[in-house]
Amino acid sequence: MKFKSVTIKDIAKALSISKSTVARAFKDASDVSPATKTRVLEYAEKIHYRPSPAALNLKQGQSLSIGVVVSEVANTFFSEAIDGIESVAFNKGYSVIITQSHESHQREKANVVELCNHSIEGLLISLSCLTSDLSYLKEWQQKGLPIVLFDKISDDIETHKVKFDNYKSAFEATEQLIVQGYQKICHITALPFVSITKERLNGYKAALEKYNLPFKEDWVVHCKHENTTEEVEQALKLLLNCDDGPDAIFTASERTTIATFCLLSMLQPHKTLGFAGFSNNDLFNSLASKEIIIRQPAYEIGKLATELLFDIIESDAPNKNFETKVLQAEVLNKKYGNVIKT
Amino acid sequence: MKFKSVTIKDIAKALSISKSTVARAFKDASDVSPATKTRVLEYAEKIHYRPSPAALNLKQGQSLSIGVVVSEVANTFFSEAIDGIESVAFNKGYSVIITQSHESHQREKANVVELCNHSIEGLLISLSCLTSDLSYLKEWQQKGLPIVLFDKISDDIETHKVKFDNYKSAFEATEQLIVQGYQKICHITALPFVSITKERLNGYKAALEKYNLPFKEDWVVHCKHENTTEEVEQALKLLLNCDDGPDAIFTASERTTIATFCLLSMLQPHKTLGFAGFSNNDLFNSLASKEIIIRQPAYEIGKLATELLFDIIESDAPNKNFETKVLQAEVLNKKYGNVIKT
DNA sequence: CTGAAAGCGCTAACAA
DNA sequence: TTGTTAGCGCTTTCAG
């Protein structure tokens, strides 16, 4: 199946003029006679001429597309972020190529290679939890690829970054559980290598400390990506069945929040555990109960990251003034009926 | 900011051999001396040579990318579908360019143009609710673009299509409400132009008919895309406050389901309205109540549609045996604790 | 085994 | 106002 298209050559031949005249007719430069211009345009319309993107791309060295790497599209947070990314890119006339790392470092690297093989002009990436070695990204950057990190970022590379104030959000969520009267709060989170896990854990610890509550290593559960539900289930069974188990749970990622919440409603439908968690799932808005939900403005982070990316793409001088923007999340606490902008 | 890359020319010059020899070294053809081949490969590795995608594209006429148009990425159904799409494409070494129509016909068309300007080799599209004129798609198809329609499809174009059995799912959901004892079921749905709305409405009607319940035109609410929540709110207030209002609600799209569900829990937290709706939101799994949720295997539809697309892309003869695959949804009914494969 | 040359579709000097 | 030419990076005959 071939996509055999008409070229300026065909038009030139049909109209017995030269290729360059045809080319000129398409730019509304003044150096073409109105007559030939009309002829070309009309004929082009008639035979459905489209300039070859590949040729343009080769000639002008720009592809009008940017690449995105996220762990999972089917994660409310990322799909909202992609919405924000797409909105900015669309306005610039750019297309967005989406890839998923599924939290695998190998896949992440492979995605970046593939994206570069599609001549992207810039890269937006949220690192996988397992990525600690950023040298591959630095290589691309040295070759001139503009890169912006968002959400899951790293200090090991110098470029624009956008993140949330994870520490603060985690602190506040934990604090609110404490204010609600919970004293024994456990923490279910993702693998500890990446920025956001650490920051949230620190926020949690700091809140405990502020209220002189003990920090128990056993009450921090790190879940791998693949079997989140199974791991959460095992952990919950262990935690909830022991004598001095926790009276509240604080979950630190979309996946663990959903998994924990669903499991809790099955395992302990009548027990009134305290619950706080990070999630962008809209349905939480309807649960008129005491859950504390941290909602991160994902659309905004996508939008902002993309704007920063275009700053790099459109600047001619190699930028050196990189900045790290920090966005604030919303903590929804139904019990007090308020939305706290943290 | 330019992405100045090394070319075979650079390698050729550095090694004092010709471009063509360099090119040959990269294909493991037998017509290069092992010695030069090694030299080339090693030097290429050293200076981080990457073949120019644009040139390849121009020369070989393939871009290794496919385009996708959905209404909204930030819709669980579509983000899961994209996951399925990406999984197939990734295995084929293809990239996926995602665009959103936001249920606008204009935007949909613009997206297709932009995608074709990025030399996609195939198109996956779920039509916007406002699309009735498919002539623009047919033009692209005639120019050789392989197209597969999924989810929101149309009879007006001949190509592979994948859809859900919307009629059946809607019928069963309505029937289950009736079996639960509800007699006055209203229907909140999207705009009526597109396939799925009609089919679901028909399924709803058929179920009412089977049980000799009257169909009331007033109880069918069509919501536009932009202000779903506002429209649902207005409709609900009207419906629920009249004397002989409905005792159950059946919602026919992800957006209306979420909006209705959230609003209900605010407006009438204690009233026990029956509820059935289409949604892929995982949180519904945890709501141990009587809601009937229709979950469509979105990952599968994305996967299948992409496989069909590659069938067209990879076939040399212009295919004429187009087929329309129909997938079945799951109806989750917590009341009976079962999952009915419809 | 290797080099020279043409060409993919288009743009952009440079001539005419 | 138009045509000619060269070239973007790569592949691929066709000669050597």
XYZ file of C-alpha atoms (C1' of nucleotides) in Angstrom:
716
model
C 0.000 0.000 0.000
C 1.753 3.091 -1.171
C 0.882 6.665 -0.571
C 1.894 7.828 -4.052
C 1.616 11.561 -4.029
C 1.808 14.331 -6.593
C 4.873 16.528 -6.492
C 5.726 19.975 -7.745
C 7.413 18.196 -10.621
C 4.067 16.828 -11.807
C 2.570 20.273 -11.628
C 5.535 21.802 -13.421
C 5.306 19.280 -16.209
C 1.571 19.624 -16.624
C 1.821 23.395 -16.790
C 5.086 23.420 -18.747
C 6.842 25.640 -16.272
C 9.771 24.997 -13.979
C 9.691 23.433 -10.551
C 10.929 26.584 -8.909
C 8.132 28.651 -10.341
C 5.705 26.187 -8.884
C 7.468 26.331 -5.555
C 7.338 30.113 -5.602
C 3.655 30.128 -6.356
C 3.026 28.456 -3.041
C 4.852 31.058 -1.018
C 2.905 34.215 -1.623
C 6.065 35.962 -2.635
C 5.592 38.881 -4.953
C 7.964 37.542 -7.532
C 5.472 35.431 -9.422
C 3.029 36.711 -11.985
C -0.515 36.589 -10.647
C -1.481 34.665 -13.735
C 0.889 31.729 -13.273
C 0.280 31.777 -9.582
C -3.420 31.269 -10.109
C -2.808 28.554 -12.642
C -0.530 26.682 -10.287
C -2.798 27.047 -7.313
C -5.834 25.947 -9.210
C -4.148 22.979 -10.755
C -2.627 22.005 -7.434
C -6.032 22.134 -5.821
C -7.489 20.064 -8.608
C -5.021 17.237 -8.325
C -4.884 17.487 -4.535
C -1.283 18.452 -4.254
C 0.310 18.289 -0.802
C 3.914 19.250 -0.159
C 5.929 16.255 0.954
C 6.558 16.542 4.666
C 9.595 14.339 4.388
C 11.241 16.613 1.846
C 10.411 19.721 3.849
C 11.787 18.052 6.878
C 15.014 17.120 5.151
C 15.421 20.496 3.561
C 14.514 22.752 6.410
C 15.719 20.568 9.181
C 12.579 20.833 11.220
C 9.894 18.274 11.794
C 7.316 20.279 13.717
C 6.946 17.561 16.257
C 7.926 16.998 19.855
C 8.263 13.774 21.757
C 6.832 12.800 25.112
C 7.780 9.993 27.456
C 5.510 9.170 30.374
C 5.186 5.995 32.346
C 1.598 5.318 31.382
C -0.972 7.134 29.326
C -3.775 5.352 31.107
C -3.011 7.188 34.310
C -5.280 10.130 34.926
C -2.403 12.319 35.924
C -0.483 11.750 32.715
C -3.441 11.857 30.392
C -4.336 15.252 31.808
C -0.741 16.354 31.441
C -0.764 15.212 27.822
C -3.876 17.280 27.301
C -1.922 20.312 28.467
C 1.054 19.415 26.317
C -1.088 18.930 23.252
C -2.858 22.228 23.708
C 0.371 24.206 23.603
C 1.882 22.149 20.805
C -1.247 22.402 18.699
C -1.198 26.166 18.901
C 2.374 26.157 17.686
C 1.477 23.861 14.815
C 3.420 21.002 16.342
C 2.410 17.384 16.666
C 2.976 15.326 19.757
C 4.434 11.850 19.671
C 3.579 9.943 22.820
C 5.500 6.994 24.211
C 5.202 5.002 27.422
C 8.029 3.742 29.568
C 5.865 1.536 31.784
C 8.377 2.468 34.468
C 11.111 0.560 32.692
C 14.440 2.249 32.236
C 15.213 0.195 29.138
C 11.945 1.078 27.534
C 12.457 4.719 28.410
C 15.807 4.741 26.645
C 14.395 2.882 23.664
C 11.585 5.399 23.443
C 13.963 8.325 23.374
C 15.985 6.700 20.603
C 12.871 6.012 18.616
C 11.619 9.548 19.130
C 14.919 10.973 17.941
C 14.690 8.698 14.935
C 11.472 10.503 14.186
C 13.307 13.815 14.200
C 11.604 15.353 17.154
C 12.631 18.901 17.875
C 12.294 18.585 21.595
C 11.603 16.105 24.359
C 9.316 16.182 27.373
C 10.013 13.435 29.821
C 8.802 12.246 33.163
C 11.453 9.802 34.326
C 10.676 6.233 35.175
C 10.986 5.214 38.806
C 13.887 2.991 37.895
C 15.926 5.594 36.096
C 18.965 6.702 37.991
C 21.481 6.956 35.172
C 20.767 9.996 33.044
C 23.892 9.855 30.931
C 21.931 8.728 27.878
C 19.751 11.820 28.118
C 22.765 14.032 28.516
C 24.228 12.642 25.329
C 21.149 13.612 23.391
C 21.180 16.974 25.012
C 24.780 17.521 23.968
C 23.818 16.701 20.420
C 21.427 19.592 20.638
C 18.130 18.037 21.671
C 16.103 20.400 23.858
C 14.793 18.530 26.882
C 12.378 19.453 29.646
C 11.799 17.213 32.643
C 8.478 17.252 34.424
C 6.917 15.602 37.454
C 9.525 12.933 38.034
C 12.709 14.872 37.629
C 16.347 14.545 38.583
C 19.191 16.747 39.684
C 21.612 14.909 37.448
C 20.878 16.892 34.343
C 20.822 20.600 33.723
C 17.786 21.798 31.864
C 14.362 23.296 32.500
C 12.283 21.284 34.947
C 8.762 21.493 36.311
C 7.731 19.700 39.462
C 5.166 19.764 42.205
C 5.826 20.681 45.769
C 5.612 17.077 46.811
C 7.094 17.639 50.212
C 4.531 20.238 51.123
C 1.559 18.292 49.798
C 2.603 15.168 51.622
C 3.215 17.143 54.770
C -0.201 18.724 54.664
C -2.049 15.548 53.868
C -0.356 13.782 56.740
C -0.955 16.722 59.024
C -4.628 16.704 58.198
C -4.896 13.044 59.058
C -3.253 13.836 62.368
C -5.592 16.753 62.982
C -8.479 14.412 62.311
C -7.203 12.366 65.213
C -5.217 9.627 63.579
C -1.991 8.735 65.309
C -0.807 5.680 63.498
C -0.430 6.511 59.872
C 1.198 4.184 57.418
C 2.562 5.176 54.043
C 2.130 3.266 50.802
C 4.269 4.530 47.984
C 6.219 3.689 44.853
C 9.850 2.660 44.486
C 12.175 4.960 46.354
C 14.673 5.873 43.657
C 12.919 8.757 42.067
C 12.423 12.312 43.224
C 8.747 12.355 44.026
C 8.770 9.276 46.230
C 11.569 10.676 48.349
C 10.016 14.104 48.690
C 6.644 12.735 49.660
C 8.190 10.405 52.147
C 10.062 13.320 53.674
C 6.904 15.377 53.886
C 5.188 12.523 55.658
C 8.060 12.117 58.063
C 8.189 15.824 58.813
C 4.510 15.926 59.687
C 4.865 12.986 62.032
C 7.797 14.674 63.651
C 5.979 17.956 64.088
C 3.336 16.166 66.118
C 5.813 13.963 67.938
C 4.531 10.800 66.380
C 6.972 7.980 65.900
C 8.179 7.046 62.442
C 8.101 3.321 61.863
C 10.097 1.928 58.991
C 7.707 -1.035 58.792
C 4.855 1.263 57.986
C 6.364 2.445 54.769
C 5.490 0.140 51.903
C 7.236 0.486 48.553
C 5.347 -1.040 45.652
C 6.763 -2.023 42.333
C 4.954 -0.881 39.272
C 3.874 -4.168 37.766
C 1.919 -5.687 40.620
C 0.801 -2.688 42.563
C -2.525 -4.188 43.505
C -1.060 -7.487 44.681
C 1.623 -5.756 46.687
C -0.803 -3.347 48.262
C -3.095 -6.217 49.115
C -0.339 -8.184 50.823
C 0.837 -5.130 52.698
C -2.651 -4.176 53.831
C -3.422 -7.645 55.087
C -0.228 -7.636 57.065
C -0.652 -4.156 58.459
C -4.322 -4.328 59.281
C -4.266 -7.707 60.935
C -1.593 -7.043 63.468
C -2.456 -5.975 66.979
C -1.063 -2.529 66.857
C -1.747 -1.772 63.226
C -2.175 1.669 61.683
C -5.381 3.616 61.969
C -4.837 5.583 58.781
C -3.224 5.201 55.392
C -1.438 7.742 53.263
C -0.833 6.705 49.659
C 1.667 8.502 47.495
C 0.792 7.760 43.890
C -2.179 7.498 41.602
C -1.801 3.762 41.304
C -1.358 3.031 44.982
C -4.205 5.360 45.877
C -6.669 3.631 43.576
C -5.452 0.179 44.513
C -5.578 0.886 48.236
C -8.924 2.567 48.081
C -10.510 -0.250 46.126
C -9.006 -2.905 48.332
C -10.025 -1.161 51.531
C -13.625 -1.031 50.466
C -13.496 -4.780 49.974
C -11.306 -5.829 52.865
C -12.625 -3.561 55.567
C -15.832 -2.016 54.352
C -16.957 -1.015 57.824
C -13.754 -0.137 59.523
C -13.147 3.539 59.614
C -9.559 3.910 58.661
C -8.291 7.347 57.893
C -7.306 7.820 54.308
C -5.249 10.324 52.404
C -3.764 9.953 48.963
C -2.505 11.487 45.776
C -4.986 11.112 42.930
C -6.406 12.987 39.980
C -9.381 10.704 39.604
C -12.490 12.838 39.225
C -14.671 10.348 41.001
C -13.089 11.258 44.289
C -14.971 14.507 44.031
C -18.181 12.611 44.562
C -17.163 10.597 47.559
C -18.682 12.655 50.309
C -16.600 11.177 53.022
C -13.532 11.937 54.995
C -10.895 11.037 52.441
C -8.162 13.577 51.941
C -7.214 13.711 48.282
C -4.265 15.579 46.851
C -4.999 16.643 43.322
C -2.107 17.870 41.239
C -2.917 20.250 38.418
C -1.655 17.929 35.728
C -2.917 19.958 32.788
C -0.929 22.904 34.066
C 2.298 21.016 34.507
C 2.004 19.707 30.956
C 1.282 23.148 29.632
C 4.097 24.818 31.500
C 6.643 22.171 30.619
C 5.772 22.497 26.949
C 6.073 26.265 27.056
C 9.517 25.912 28.564
C 10.428 23.402 25.878
C 9.480 25.841 23.156
C 11.565 28.472 24.895
C 14.571 26.261 24.300
C 13.540 25.211 20.795
C 12.985 28.774 19.697
C 16.079 30.270 21.252
C 19.067 30.361 18.941
C 21.723 30.688 21.587
C 22.344 27.566 23.632
C 20.514 28.419 26.806
C 22.295 28.174 30.089
C 19.832 29.811 32.425
C 17.814 26.770 33.279
C 15.111 26.984 35.865
C 13.085 24.573 37.971
C 9.487 25.607 38.401
C 7.527 24.343 41.358
C 3.752 23.997 41.188
C 1.394 23.638 44.097
C -1.218 20.936 44.459
C -4.702 21.104 45.901
C -5.560 19.199 49.029
C -9.215 18.287 49.051
C -10.563 17.560 52.465
C -14.246 16.791 52.345
C -14.545 16.702 56.091
C -13.961 20.398 56.258
C -15.529 20.990 52.918
C -12.602 23.016 51.795
C -10.024 23.091 49.117
C -6.719 24.183 50.475
C -4.297 25.623 47.998
C -1.098 24.460 49.541
C 18.922 25.838 18.677
C 19.923 23.406 15.997
C 20.230 19.702 16.123
C 23.380 19.556 13.990
C 24.048 15.916 13.354
C 26.842 13.887 11.819
C 26.199 12.410 8.406
C 27.688 9.636 6.354
C 29.552 12.353 4.545
C 31.457 13.232 7.703
C 32.337 9.618 8.225
C 33.372 9.211 4.604
C 35.621 12.230 4.773
C 37.207 11.212 8.044
C 37.929 7.739 6.771
C 38.780 8.853 3.227
C 36.304 6.538 1.636
C 33.166 7.211 -0.327
C 29.690 7.857 0.995
C 28.369 4.759 -0.646
C 30.851 2.541 1.092
C 29.827 3.997 4.376
C 26.180 3.444 3.545
C 26.902 -0.131 2.633
C 28.730 -0.772 5.866
C 25.529 -0.110 7.762
C 23.539 -2.680 5.898
C 25.183 -5.951 6.694
C 25.463 -6.685 3.021
C 28.255 -9.002 2.062
C 29.734 -6.607 -0.424
C 31.937 -4.698 1.974
C 35.285 -5.836 3.254
C 35.088 -6.746 6.914
C 37.942 -4.394 7.557
C 36.308 -1.222 6.243
C 33.030 -2.263 7.756
C 34.589 -2.447 11.203
C 36.340 0.853 10.711
C 33.118 2.545 9.701
C 31.067 1.031 12.475
C 33.603 1.884 15.107
C 34.046 5.435 13.963
C 30.291 5.882 13.666
C 29.856 4.678 17.201
C 32.585 6.984 18.383
C 31.092 10.126 16.930
C 27.544 9.026 17.738
C 26.335 8.787 14.194
C 22.564 8.465 13.677
C 21.033 8.125 10.243
C 18.868 11.089 9.442
C 15.244 10.063 9.808
C 14.181 12.800 7.436
C 16.434 11.551 4.676
C 15.382 7.961 5.196
C 11.831 9.074 5.137
C 12.267 10.963 1.917
C 14.220 8.223 0.265
C 12.252 5.210 1.350
C 8.889 6.829 1.587
C 8.065 5.517 5.018
C 7.941 7.333 8.300
C 7.311 4.500 10.744
C 4.593 6.426 12.441
C 0.844 6.269 12.646
C -1.610 8.960 13.627
C -4.442 8.817 16.121
C -7.417 11.114 16.555
C -9.543 10.809 19.671
C -11.835 13.308 21.272
C -9.897 13.565 24.500
C -6.856 11.861 25.906
C -7.944 12.658 29.432
C -10.835 10.264 29.178
C -10.156 6.919 30.751
C -11.638 5.088 27.823
C -9.368 6.734 25.288
C -6.247 6.681 27.366
C -6.673 2.933 27.772
C -7.287 2.593 24.064
C -4.116 4.540 23.358
C -2.275 2.147 25.613
C -3.458 -0.689 23.381
C -2.555 1.207 20.251
C 0.886 2.028 21.512
C 1.615 -1.543 22.505
C 1.024 -2.839 18.982
C 2.787 0.061 17.305
C 5.805 -0.233 19.584
C 6.254 -3.868 18.676
C 6.248 -2.944 15.018
C 8.792 -0.211 15.630
C 6.266 2.498 14.923
C 5.637 5.690 16.816
C 2.214 7.014 17.644
C 1.225 10.613 17.088
C -1.770 11.530 19.207
C -4.196 14.347 18.508
C -7.440 15.418 20.149
C -10.558 16.633 18.397
C -12.295 17.818 21.549
C -15.463 16.737 19.733
C -15.004 19.468 17.167
C -15.340 18.552 13.536
C -13.059 21.380 12.468
C -10.368 20.340 14.855
C -10.724 16.760 13.734
C -10.125 17.732 10.129
C -7.242 19.986 11.070
C -5.690 17.143 13.013
C -5.879 14.783 10.076
C -4.233 17.356 7.835
C -1.497 17.927 10.362
C -0.963 14.215 10.805
C -0.660 13.724 7.076
C 1.811 16.573 7.011
C 3.861 14.448 9.349
C 3.817 11.617 6.845
C 1.892 9.130 8.889
C 1.514 5.762 7.261
C -1.895 5.104 8.697
C -4.691 6.696 10.685
C -6.747 5.492 13.627
C -9.733 7.651 14.301
C -12.676 7.776 16.635
C -15.030 10.299 15.068
C -16.189 13.373 16.888
C -19.845 13.540 17.847
C -20.306 16.399 15.432
C -18.839 14.691 12.409
C -21.375 13.724 9.823
C -19.508 14.598 6.658
C -16.775 12.083 6.001
C -15.818 13.264 2.549
C -12.554 14.717 3.800
C -11.554 11.333 5.155
C -12.504 9.637 1.933
C -10.227 11.986 0.033
C -7.278 10.990 2.138
C -8.225 7.384 1.747
C -8.305 7.738 -2.017
C -4.834 9.184 -1.918
C -3.747 5.953 -0.325
C -3.931 6.629 3.395
C -4.901 3.496 5.331
C -7.636 4.330 7.822
C -9.277 2.362 10.612
C -12.278 3.689 12.510
C -12.873 2.629 16.076
C -15.480 3.224 18.770
C -17.324 6.102 17.133
C -17.620 4.903 13.589
C -19.730 5.643 10.548
C -21.276 3.774 7.661
C -20.293 6.492 5.252
C -16.806 5.211 4.596
C -15.583 1.796 3.593
C -12.657 0.552 5.620
C -11.899 -1.616 8.624
C -13.873 -0.645 11.712
C -13.984 -1.798 15.314
C -16.897 -1.011 17.565
C -18.616 -2.176 20.697
C -21.997 -3.796 20.835
C -23.524 -0.633 22.204
C -27.065 -1.714 21.602
C -26.645 -4.860 23.615
C -24.802 -3.209 26.498
C -27.386 -0.476 26.779
C -30.161 -3.005 26.587
C -28.701 -5.102 29.352
C -27.920 -2.196 31.622
C -31.460 -0.901 31.264
C -32.871 -4.350 31.744
C -30.938 -4.790 34.944
C -32.289 -1.536 36.292
C -35.768 -2.786 35.489
C -35.088 -6.133 37.127
C -33.955 -4.240 40.203
C -37.448 -2.767 40.303
C -36.999 0.592 38.657
C -39.791 1.607 36.330
C -39.021 5.175 35.471
C -35.595 5.290 33.925
C -34.242 8.396 32.289
C -31.347 8.477 29.878
C -28.526 11.003 29.843
C -26.349 10.834 26.797
C -24.202 12.733 24.303
C -25.204 14.430 21.088
C -27.285 12.196 18.873
C -25.403 12.416 15.590
C -22.862 9.733 16.083
C -23.183 5.966 16.001
C -22.754 5.095 19.642
C -25.354 7.515 20.964
C -27.975 6.149 18.611
C -27.182 2.538 19.318
C -27.252 3.021 23.056
C -30.486 4.922 22.860
C -31.984 2.113 20.842
C -30.833 -0.475 23.333
C -32.411 1.553 26.115
C -35.657 1.864 24.196
C -35.738 -1.825 23.377
C -35.374 -2.776 27.024
C -38.198 -0.464 28.033
C -40.328 -1.960 25.336
C -39.590 -5.515 26.357
C -40.954 -4.748 29.811
C -43.818 -2.645 28.540
C -42.507 0.518 30.061
C -43.346 3.766 28.317
C -40.634 5.699 26.482
C -40.733 9.381 27.301
C -38.918 11.750 24.970
C -38.484 14.194 27.855
C -36.421 11.701 29.746
C -33.706 11.579 27.178
C -31.161 14.322 27.773
C -28.532 15.080 25.148
C -25.499 16.905 26.484
C -23.025 18.877 24.483
C -19.411 18.219 25.052
C -18.238 21.524 26.435
C -20.539 21.934 29.408
C -21.452 18.412 30.261
C -21.546 19.046 33.980
C -23.679 22.165 33.730
C -26.106 20.513 31.373
C -26.379 17.404 33.482
C -26.948 19.539 36.542
C -29.760 21.482 34.908
C -31.346 18.332 33.598
C -31.114 16.547 36.908
C -32.655 19.418 38.810
C -35.520 19.509 36.381
C -36.059 15.775 36.326
C -35.693 15.103 40.015
C -37.833 17.946 41.214
C -40.938 17.192 39.239
C -43.756 15.181 40.747
C -43.470 12.158 38.573
C -39.731 12.204 38.045
C -37.582 9.205 37.203
C -36.474 6.699 39.790
C -33.342 5.673 37.950
C -30.758 7.117 35.613
C -28.893 5.512 32.775
C -25.927 7.464 31.463
C -24.397 6.702 28.107
C -20.877 8.114 28.113
C -17.842 8.386 30.324
C -18.348 12.092 30.799
C -22.044 11.996 31.561
C -21.552 9.061 33.894
C -18.924 10.818 35.968
C -20.786 14.114 35.934
C -24.091 12.533 36.906
C -22.586 10.379 39.574
C -20.750 13.250 41.195
C -23.758 15.527 41.035
C -26.088 12.925 42.451
C -23.935 12.415 45.469
C -24.157 16.132 46.130
C -27.734 16.835 45.151
C -29.439 13.799 46.543
C -27.028 12.032 48.800
C -29.733 10.039 50.550
C -32.203 9.395 47.837
C -31.851 5.954 46.399
C -32.012 6.463 42.706
C -31.116 3.575 40.496
C -27.983 4.146 38.489
C -26.435 2.586 35.448
C -23.765 4.023 33.225
C -20.940 3.528 30.806
C -17.562 4.127 32.436
C -14.035 2.789 32.501
C -13.127 4.532 35.713
C -11.410 2.038 38.000
C -12.800 3.611 41.121
C -16.215 2.228 40.331
C -14.797 -1.149 41.218
C -14.584 -0.030 44.792
C -18.042 1.366 45.161
C -19.785 -1.512 46.842
C -23.237 -0.389 46.003
C -25.915 -1.030 43.499
C -24.555 0.888 40.538
C -24.504 -0.931 37.256
C -21.386 -0.030 35.351
C -20.658 -0.934 31.767
C -16.962 -1.253 31.218
C -15.718 -1.410 27.667
C -12.414 -3.161 27.077
C -10.702 -0.094 25.707
C -7.221 -1.548 25.597
C -8.534 -4.318 23.381
C -10.301 -2.050 20.952
C -7.131 0.000 20.556
C -5.068 -3.114 20.041
C -7.422 -4.660 17.531
C -7.879 -1.461 15.558
C -4.117 -1.063 15.286
C -3.654 -4.617 14.129
C -6.223 -4.046 11.412
C -4.467 -0.850 10.448
C -1.191 -2.692 9.989
C -3.019 -5.248 7.886
C -3.813 -2.473 5.456
C -0.403 -0.814 5.708
C 1.429 -4.044 5.066
C -0.749 -5.308 2.250
C 0.454 -4.312 -1.178
C -2.811 -4.796 -2.994
C -5.451 -2.177 -2.261
C -7.662 -4.086 0.100
C -11.319 -4.316 -0.598
C -12.442 -6.882 1.949
C -13.108 -4.530 4.786
C -14.630 -5.815 7.956
C -16.356 -4.373 11.000
C -15.445 -6.106 14.229
C -17.791 -5.935 17.180
C -16.483 -6.236 20.714
C -18.507 -6.985 23.806
C -18.479 -4.949 26.982
C -18.680 -6.072 30.578
C -21.641 -5.159 32.689
C -20.674 -4.937 36.327
C -23.543 -5.293 38.689
C -22.418 -5.198 42.285
C -25.856 -6.045 43.589
C -25.540 -9.515 42.214
C -21.821 -9.584 42.602
C -21.344 -10.740 39.086
C -19.674 -9.701 35.940
C -21.809 -10.477 32.981
C -19.997 -10.862 29.739
C -22.656 -9.584 27.448
C 35.097 -4.878 -2.971
C 34.635 0.236 -3.900
C 33.605 4.794 -6.174
C 30.864 7.896 -9.018
C 26.527 9.553 -10.054
C 21.643 9.963 -10.050
C 17.655 10.870 -7.628
C 13.832 11.101 -3.614
C 10.758 16.449 -3.227
C 11.738 20.632 -2.112
C 14.111 25.342 -1.439
C 17.128 29.062 -2.452
C 20.768 31.428 -4.442
C 22.137 32.958 -8.884
C 21.333 34.014 -13.612
C 18.671 35.413 -17.347
C 8.996 37.431 -13.589
C 11.115 32.986 -14.632
C 14.576 29.045 -15.340
C 18.885 26.740 -13.911
C 21.509 24.721 -10.574
C 23.036 22.860 -6.407
C 22.177 20.578 -2.359
C 19.653 18.670 2.235
C 21.289 12.857 3.762
C 20.662 8.794 2.141
C 20.198 4.604 -1.116
C 21.085 2.323 -5.169
C 22.206 1.265 -9.718
C 26.181 0.975 -12.670
C 30.940 0.889 -13.620
C 35.412 0.049 -12.346
